[in-house]
GROMACS .gro file of C-alpha atoms in nm:
model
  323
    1UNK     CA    1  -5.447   1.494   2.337
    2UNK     CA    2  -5.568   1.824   2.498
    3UNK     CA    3  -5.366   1.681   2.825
    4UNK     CA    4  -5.017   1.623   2.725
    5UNK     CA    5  -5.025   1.967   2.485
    6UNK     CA    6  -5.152   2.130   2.790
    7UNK     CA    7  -4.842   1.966   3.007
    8UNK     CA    8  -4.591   2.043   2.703
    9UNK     CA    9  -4.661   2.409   2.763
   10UNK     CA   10  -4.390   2.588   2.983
   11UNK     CA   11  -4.653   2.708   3.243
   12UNK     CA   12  -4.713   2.383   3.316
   13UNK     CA   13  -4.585   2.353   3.709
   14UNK     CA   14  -4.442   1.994   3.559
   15UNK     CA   15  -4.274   2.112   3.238
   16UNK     CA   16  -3.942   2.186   3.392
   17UNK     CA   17  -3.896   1.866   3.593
   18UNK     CA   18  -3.912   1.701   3.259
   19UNK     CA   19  -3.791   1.932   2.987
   20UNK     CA   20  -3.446   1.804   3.029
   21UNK     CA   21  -3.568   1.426   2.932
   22UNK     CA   22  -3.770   1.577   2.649
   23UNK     CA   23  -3.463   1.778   2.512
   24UNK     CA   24  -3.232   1.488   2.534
   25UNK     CA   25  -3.478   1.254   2.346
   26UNK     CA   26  -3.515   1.546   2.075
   27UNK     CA   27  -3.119   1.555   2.093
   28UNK     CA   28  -3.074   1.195   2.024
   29UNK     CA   29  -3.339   1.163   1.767
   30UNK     CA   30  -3.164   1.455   1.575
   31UNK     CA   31  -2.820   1.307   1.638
   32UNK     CA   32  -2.970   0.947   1.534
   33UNK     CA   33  -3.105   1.083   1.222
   34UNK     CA   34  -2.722   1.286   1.122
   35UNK     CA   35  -2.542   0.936   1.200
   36UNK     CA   36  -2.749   0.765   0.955
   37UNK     CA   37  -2.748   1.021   0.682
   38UNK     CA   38  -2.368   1.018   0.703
   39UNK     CA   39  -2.367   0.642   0.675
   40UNK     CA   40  -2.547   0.671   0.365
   41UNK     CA   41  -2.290   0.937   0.260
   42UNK     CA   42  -1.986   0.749   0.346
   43UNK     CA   43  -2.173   0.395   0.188
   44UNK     CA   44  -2.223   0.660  -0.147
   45UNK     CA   45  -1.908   0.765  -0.161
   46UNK     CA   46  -1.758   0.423  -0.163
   47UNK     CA   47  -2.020   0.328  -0.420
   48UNK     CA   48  -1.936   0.605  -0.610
   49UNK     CA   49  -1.541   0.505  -0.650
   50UNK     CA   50  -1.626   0.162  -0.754
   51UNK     CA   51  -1.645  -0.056  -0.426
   52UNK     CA   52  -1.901  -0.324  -0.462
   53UNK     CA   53  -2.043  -0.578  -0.151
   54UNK     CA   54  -2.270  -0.833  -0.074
   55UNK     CA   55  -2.383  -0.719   0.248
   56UNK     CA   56  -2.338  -0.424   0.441
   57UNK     CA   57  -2.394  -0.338   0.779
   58UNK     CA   58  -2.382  -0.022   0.970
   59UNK     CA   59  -2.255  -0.007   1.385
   60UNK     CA   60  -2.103   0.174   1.659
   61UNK     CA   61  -2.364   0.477   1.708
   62UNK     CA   62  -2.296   0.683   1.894
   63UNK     CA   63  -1.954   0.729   1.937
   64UNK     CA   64  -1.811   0.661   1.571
   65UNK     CA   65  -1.931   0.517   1.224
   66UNK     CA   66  -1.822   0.162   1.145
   67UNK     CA   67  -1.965  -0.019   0.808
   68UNK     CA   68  -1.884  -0.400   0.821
   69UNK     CA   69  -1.852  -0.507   0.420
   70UNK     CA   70  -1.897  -0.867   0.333
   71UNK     CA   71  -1.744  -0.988   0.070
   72UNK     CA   72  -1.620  -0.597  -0.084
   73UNK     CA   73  -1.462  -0.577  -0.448
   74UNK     CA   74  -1.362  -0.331  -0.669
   75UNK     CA   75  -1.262  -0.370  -1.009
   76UNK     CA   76  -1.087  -0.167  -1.253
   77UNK     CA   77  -0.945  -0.219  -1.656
   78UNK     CA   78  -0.689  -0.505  -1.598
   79UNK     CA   79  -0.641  -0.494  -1.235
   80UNK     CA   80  -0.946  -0.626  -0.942
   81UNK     CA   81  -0.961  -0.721  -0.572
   82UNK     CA   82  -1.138  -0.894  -0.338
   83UNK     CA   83  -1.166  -1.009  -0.016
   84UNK     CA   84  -1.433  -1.193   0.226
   85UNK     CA   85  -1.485  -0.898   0.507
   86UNK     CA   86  -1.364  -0.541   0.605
   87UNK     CA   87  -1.476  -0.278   0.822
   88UNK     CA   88  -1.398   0.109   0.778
   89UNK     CA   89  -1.444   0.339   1.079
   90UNK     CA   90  -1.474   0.701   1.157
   91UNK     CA   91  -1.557   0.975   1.361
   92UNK     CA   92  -1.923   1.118   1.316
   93UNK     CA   93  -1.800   1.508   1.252
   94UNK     CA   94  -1.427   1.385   1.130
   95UNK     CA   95  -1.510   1.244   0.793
   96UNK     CA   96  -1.161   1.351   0.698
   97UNK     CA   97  -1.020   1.027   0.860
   98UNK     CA   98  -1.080   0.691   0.849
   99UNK     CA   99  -0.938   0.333   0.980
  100UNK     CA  100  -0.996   0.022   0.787
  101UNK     CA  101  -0.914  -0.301   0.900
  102UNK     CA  102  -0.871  -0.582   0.692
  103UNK     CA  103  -0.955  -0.940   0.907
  104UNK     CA  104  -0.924  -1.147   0.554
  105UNK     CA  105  -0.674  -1.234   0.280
  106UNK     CA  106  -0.657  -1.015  -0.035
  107UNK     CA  107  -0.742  -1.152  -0.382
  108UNK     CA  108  -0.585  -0.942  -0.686
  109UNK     CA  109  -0.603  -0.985  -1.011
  110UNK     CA  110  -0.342  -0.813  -1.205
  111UNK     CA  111  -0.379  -0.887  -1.625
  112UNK     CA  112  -0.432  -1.251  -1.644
  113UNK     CA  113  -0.222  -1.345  -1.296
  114UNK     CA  114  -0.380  -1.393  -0.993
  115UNK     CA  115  -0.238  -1.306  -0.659
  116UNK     CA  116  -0.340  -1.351  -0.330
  117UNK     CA  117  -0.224  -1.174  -0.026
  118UNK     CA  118  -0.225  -1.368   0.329
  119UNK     CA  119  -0.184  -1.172   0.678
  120UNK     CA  120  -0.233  -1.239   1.030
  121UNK     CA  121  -0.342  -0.880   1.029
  122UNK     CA  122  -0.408  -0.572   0.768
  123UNK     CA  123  -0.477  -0.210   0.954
  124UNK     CA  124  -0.472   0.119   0.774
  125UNK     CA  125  -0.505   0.434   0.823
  126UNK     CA  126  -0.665   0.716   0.588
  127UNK     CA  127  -0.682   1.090   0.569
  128UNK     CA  128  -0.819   1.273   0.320
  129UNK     CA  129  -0.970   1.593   0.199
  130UNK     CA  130  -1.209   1.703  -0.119
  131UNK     CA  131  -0.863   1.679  -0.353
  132UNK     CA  132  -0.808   1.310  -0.264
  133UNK     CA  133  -0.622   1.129  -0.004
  134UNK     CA  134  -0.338   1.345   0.192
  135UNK     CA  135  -0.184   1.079   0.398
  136UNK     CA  136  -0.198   0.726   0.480
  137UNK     CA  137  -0.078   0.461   0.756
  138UNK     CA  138  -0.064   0.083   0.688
  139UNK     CA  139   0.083  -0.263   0.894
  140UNK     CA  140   0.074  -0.580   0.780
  141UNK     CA  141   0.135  -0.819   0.990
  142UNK     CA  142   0.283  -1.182   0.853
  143UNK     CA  143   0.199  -1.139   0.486
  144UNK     CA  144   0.239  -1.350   0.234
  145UNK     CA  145   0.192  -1.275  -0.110
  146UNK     CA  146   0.140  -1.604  -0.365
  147UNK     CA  147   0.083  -1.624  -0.712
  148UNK     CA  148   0.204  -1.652  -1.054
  149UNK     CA  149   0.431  -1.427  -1.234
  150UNK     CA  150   0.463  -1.528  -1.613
  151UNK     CA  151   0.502  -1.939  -1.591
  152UNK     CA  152   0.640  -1.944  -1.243
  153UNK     CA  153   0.548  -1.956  -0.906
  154UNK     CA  154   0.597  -1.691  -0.651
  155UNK     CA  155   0.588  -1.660  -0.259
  156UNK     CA  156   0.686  -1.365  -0.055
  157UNK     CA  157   0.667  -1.344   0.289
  158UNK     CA  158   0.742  -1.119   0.573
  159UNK     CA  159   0.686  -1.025   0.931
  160UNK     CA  160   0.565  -0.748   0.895
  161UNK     CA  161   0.511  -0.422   0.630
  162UNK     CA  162   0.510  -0.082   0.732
  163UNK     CA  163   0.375   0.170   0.461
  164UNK     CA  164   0.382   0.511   0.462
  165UNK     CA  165   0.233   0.777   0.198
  166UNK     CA  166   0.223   1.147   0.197
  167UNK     CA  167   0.135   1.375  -0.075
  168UNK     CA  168   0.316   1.604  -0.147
  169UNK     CA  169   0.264   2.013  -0.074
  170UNK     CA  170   0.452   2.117  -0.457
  171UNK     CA  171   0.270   1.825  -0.646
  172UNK     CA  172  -0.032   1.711  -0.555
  173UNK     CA  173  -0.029   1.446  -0.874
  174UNK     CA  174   0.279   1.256  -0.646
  175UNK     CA  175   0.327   1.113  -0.308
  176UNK     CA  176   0.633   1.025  -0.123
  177UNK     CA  177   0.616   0.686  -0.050
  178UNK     CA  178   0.770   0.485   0.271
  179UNK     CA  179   0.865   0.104   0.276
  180UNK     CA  180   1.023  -0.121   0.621
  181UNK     CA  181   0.990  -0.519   0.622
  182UNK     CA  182   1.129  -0.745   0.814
  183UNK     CA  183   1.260  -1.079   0.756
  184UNK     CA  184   1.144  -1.125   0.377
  185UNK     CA  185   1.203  -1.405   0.238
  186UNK     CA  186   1.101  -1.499  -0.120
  187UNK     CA  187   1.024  -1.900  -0.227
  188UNK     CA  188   1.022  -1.993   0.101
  189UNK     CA  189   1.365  -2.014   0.119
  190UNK     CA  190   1.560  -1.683  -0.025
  191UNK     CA  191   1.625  -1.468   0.202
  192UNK     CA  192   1.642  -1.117   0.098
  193UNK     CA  193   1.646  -0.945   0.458
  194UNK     CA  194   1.539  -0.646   0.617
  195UNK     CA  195   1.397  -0.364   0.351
  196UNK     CA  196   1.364   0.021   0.416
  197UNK     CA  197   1.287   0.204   0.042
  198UNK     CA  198   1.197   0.587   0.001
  199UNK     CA  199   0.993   0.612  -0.303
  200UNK     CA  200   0.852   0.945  -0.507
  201UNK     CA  201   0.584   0.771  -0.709
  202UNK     CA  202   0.246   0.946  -0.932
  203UNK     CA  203  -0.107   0.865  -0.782
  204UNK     CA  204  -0.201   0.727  -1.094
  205UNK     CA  205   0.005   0.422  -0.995
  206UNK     CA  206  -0.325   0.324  -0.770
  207UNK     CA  207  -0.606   0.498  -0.915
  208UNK     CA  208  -0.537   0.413  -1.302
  209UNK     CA  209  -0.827   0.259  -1.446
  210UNK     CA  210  -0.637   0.019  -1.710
  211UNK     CA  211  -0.311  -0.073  -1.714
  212UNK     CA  212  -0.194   0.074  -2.022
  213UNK     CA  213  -0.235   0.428  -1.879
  214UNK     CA  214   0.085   0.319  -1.641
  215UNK     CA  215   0.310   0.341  -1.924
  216UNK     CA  216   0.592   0.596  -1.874
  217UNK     CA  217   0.553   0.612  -1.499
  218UNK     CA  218   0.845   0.732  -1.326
  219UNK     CA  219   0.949   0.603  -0.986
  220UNK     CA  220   1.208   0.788  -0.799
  221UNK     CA  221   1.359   0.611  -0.567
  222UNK     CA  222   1.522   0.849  -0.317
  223UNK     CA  223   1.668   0.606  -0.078
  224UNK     CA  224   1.681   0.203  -0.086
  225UNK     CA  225   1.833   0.004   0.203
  226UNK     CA  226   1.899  -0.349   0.205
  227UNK     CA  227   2.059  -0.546   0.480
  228UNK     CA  228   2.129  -0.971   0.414
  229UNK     CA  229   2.357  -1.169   0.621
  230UNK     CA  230   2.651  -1.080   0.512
  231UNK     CA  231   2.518  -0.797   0.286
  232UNK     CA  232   2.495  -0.387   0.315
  233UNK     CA  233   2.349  -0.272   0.015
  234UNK     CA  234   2.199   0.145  -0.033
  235UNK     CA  235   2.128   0.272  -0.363
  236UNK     CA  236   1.913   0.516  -0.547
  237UNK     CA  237   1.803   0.643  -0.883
  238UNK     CA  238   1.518   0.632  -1.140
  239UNK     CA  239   1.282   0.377  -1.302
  240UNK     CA  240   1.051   0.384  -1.577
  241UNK     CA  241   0.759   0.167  -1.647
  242UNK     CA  242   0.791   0.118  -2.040
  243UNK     CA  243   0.607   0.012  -2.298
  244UNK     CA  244   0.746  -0.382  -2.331
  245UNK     CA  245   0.628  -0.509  -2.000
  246UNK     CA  246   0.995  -0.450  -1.888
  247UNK     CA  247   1.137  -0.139  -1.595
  248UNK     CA  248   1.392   0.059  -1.714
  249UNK     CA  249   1.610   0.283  -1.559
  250UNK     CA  250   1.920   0.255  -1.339
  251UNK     CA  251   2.003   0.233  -0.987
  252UNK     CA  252   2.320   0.351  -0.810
  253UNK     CA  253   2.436   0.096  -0.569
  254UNK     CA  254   2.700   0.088  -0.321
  255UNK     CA  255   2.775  -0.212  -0.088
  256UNK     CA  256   2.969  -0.339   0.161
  257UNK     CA  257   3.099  -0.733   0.033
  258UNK     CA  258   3.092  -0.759  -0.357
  259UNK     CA  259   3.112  -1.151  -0.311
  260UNK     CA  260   2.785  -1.159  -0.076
  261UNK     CA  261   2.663  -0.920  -0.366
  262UNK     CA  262   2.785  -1.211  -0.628
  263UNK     CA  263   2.622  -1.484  -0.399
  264UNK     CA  264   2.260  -1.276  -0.377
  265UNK     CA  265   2.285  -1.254  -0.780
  266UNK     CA  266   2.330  -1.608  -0.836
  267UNK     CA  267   2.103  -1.690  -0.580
  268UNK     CA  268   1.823  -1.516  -0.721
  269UNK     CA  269   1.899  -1.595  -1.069
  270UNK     CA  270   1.994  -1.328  -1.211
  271UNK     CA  271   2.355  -1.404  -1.270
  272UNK     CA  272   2.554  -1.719  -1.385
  273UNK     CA  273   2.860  -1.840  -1.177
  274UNK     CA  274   3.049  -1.772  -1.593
  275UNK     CA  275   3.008  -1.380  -1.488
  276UNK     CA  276   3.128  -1.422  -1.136
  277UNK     CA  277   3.520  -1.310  -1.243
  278UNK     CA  278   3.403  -1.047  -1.469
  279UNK     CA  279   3.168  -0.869  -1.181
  280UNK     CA  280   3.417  -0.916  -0.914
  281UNK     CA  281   3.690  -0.763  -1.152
  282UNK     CA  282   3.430  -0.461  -1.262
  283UNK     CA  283   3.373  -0.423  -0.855
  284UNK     CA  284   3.762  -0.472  -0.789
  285UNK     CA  285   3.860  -0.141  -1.067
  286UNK     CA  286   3.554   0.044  -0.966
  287UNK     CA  287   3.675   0.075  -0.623
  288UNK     CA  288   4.011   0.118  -0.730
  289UNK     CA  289   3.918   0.412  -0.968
  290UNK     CA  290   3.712   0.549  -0.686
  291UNK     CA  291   3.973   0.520  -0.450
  292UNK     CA  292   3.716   0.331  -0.207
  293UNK     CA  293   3.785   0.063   0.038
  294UNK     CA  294   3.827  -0.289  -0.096
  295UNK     CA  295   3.520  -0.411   0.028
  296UNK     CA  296   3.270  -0.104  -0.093
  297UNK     CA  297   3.186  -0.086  -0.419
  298UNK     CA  298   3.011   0.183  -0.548
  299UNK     CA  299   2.871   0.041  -0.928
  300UNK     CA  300   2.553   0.142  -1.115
  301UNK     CA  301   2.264  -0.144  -1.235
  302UNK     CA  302   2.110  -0.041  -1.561
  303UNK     CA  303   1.787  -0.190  -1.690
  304UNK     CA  304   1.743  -0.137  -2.048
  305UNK     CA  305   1.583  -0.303  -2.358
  306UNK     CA  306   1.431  -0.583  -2.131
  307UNK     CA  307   1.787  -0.670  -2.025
  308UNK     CA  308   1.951  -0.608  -1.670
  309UNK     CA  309   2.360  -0.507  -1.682
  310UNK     CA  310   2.580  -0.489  -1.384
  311UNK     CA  311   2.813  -0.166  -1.478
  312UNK     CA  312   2.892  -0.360  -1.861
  313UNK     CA  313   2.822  -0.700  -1.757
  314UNK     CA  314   2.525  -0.813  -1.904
  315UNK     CA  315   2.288  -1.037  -1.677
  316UNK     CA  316   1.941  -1.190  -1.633
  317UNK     CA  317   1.645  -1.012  -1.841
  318UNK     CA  318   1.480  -0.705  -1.660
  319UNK     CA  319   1.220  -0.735  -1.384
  320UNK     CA  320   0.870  -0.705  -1.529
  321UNK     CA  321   0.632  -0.467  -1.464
  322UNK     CA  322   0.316  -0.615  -1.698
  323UNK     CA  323   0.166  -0.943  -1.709
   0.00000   0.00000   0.00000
């Protein structure tokens, strides 16, 4: 023992050839021992928001902080998920930002409906600070969303999602939202086309607890683009979440083709081919009284007392927001 405290003395004619191995060993150690205490940090801090696994695992030292979850969960008042595997990586001294890939479907359970959501790949991107999350960055590639909605049956599917979220610098309660798919189709067999939405939603819409505490949410929808065959629809406006299950609110639309318009109603059920005349006459004065081209109609969708009406028309019931 008296030998190697003697040769860890700097007098020692050797010291020098090896202090640099000694102080890199003493380095690593001390860098060894930070990486795991903010792996226990990070694996807190998930713990601490209500994400639950069977197994966890902890990789990628030096370089970055990767935690590989099997079979995470997380479940709230009236709403859960799960999935079989997912990994969430970040930079040892840039906790602020973190990537999480998804490699397996998504299982949600929303009320008393179950939903599932399929992809051929889930990536995100996360940055946040001590008030909550600032921004985020997520594709999804070749999802497909299945489940029930009331008695029915539902499939939607997609190439691909971009999402987009920013919160905003004058609220930091709401984020401005960002939607693009391509090629979705609902059923398997309705198309509805390429999507691009610009959304100013509340953060409560993901982080409330129960799903009663979602009534009287306002979404502001600040731009909506849809484009189906023969189709050109924009719009904009203001929706509620109310207290009978059903949105309210109204949307301003204008198009290019009323009778594609027509064709998309029917299709999706929410018209009968009895209100066909009556819409394309409402379309035909509204872009008379506008003083519009005959094929772009500019005519407002109201959703109101469970009920959806086309300018006056009434048609199919509202879209539902609650199990």
């Amino acid at each position: 023992m008296s030998h190697i405290l003697a040769f860890l003395k700097p007098s020692h004619p050797r010291f020098w050839l090896f202090a640099p191995f000694i102080i890199l060993a003493f380095l690593t150690l001390t860098y060894l021992a930070i990486w795991q205490f903010l792996i226990g940090q990070i694996r807190n801090g998930m713990a601490d928001n209500g994400v639950t696994w069977q197994e966890i695992h902890a990789s990628g030292f030096p370089a970055r902080l990767t935690l590989d979850l099997q079979k995470p969960s997380w479940q709230g008042e009236g709403i859960s998920w799960q999935s079989d595997d997912m990994s969430v990586t970040l930079m040892p001294f840039n906790q602020e930002h973190a990537i999480v890939d998804f490699t397996a479907p998504h299982n949600i359970v929303y009320g008393e409906q179950a939903f599932q959501l399929a992809h051929k790949g889930h990536m995100a991107s996360l940055v946040a600070d001590f008030s909550g999350l600032v921004r985020s960055s997520m594709d999804i590639q070749m999802p497909r969303l299945s489940g029930q909605i009331g008695d029915q049956s539902a499939n939607v599917t997609a190439a691909n999602i971009d999402l987009q979220m920013r919160r905003q610098a004058t609220d930091t309660a709401r984020y401005d939202v960002s939607v693009t798919t391509q090629d979705l189709i609902y059923n398997d067999h309705q198309t509805i086309g390429r999507l691009t939405a610009m959304f100013d939603v509340a953060l409560n819409l993901l982080t409330a607890s129960h799903i009663d505490e979602l009534i009287g949410e306002r979404i502001f929808i600040d731009k909506l683009n849809l484009t189906r065959q023969k189709l050109t629809l924009a719009g904009r406006g203001t929706l509620v979440l109310a207290a009978n299950g059903f949105v309210e609110g109204k949307l301003d639309l204008n198009f290019i083709n009323l009778n594609a318009f027509v064709d998309a109603l029917e299709e999706f059920g929410l018209s009968k081919p009895r209100d066909r005349k009556k819409i394309l006459f409402l379309g035909g004065l509204g872009t008379a009284l506008a003083g519009s081209t005959q094929d772009r109609i500019n005519l407002p969708l109201h959703f109101r007392k469970g009920r959806t009406y086309f300018g006056d028309i009434k048609l199919a019931s509202a879209p539902r927001w609650r199990p």
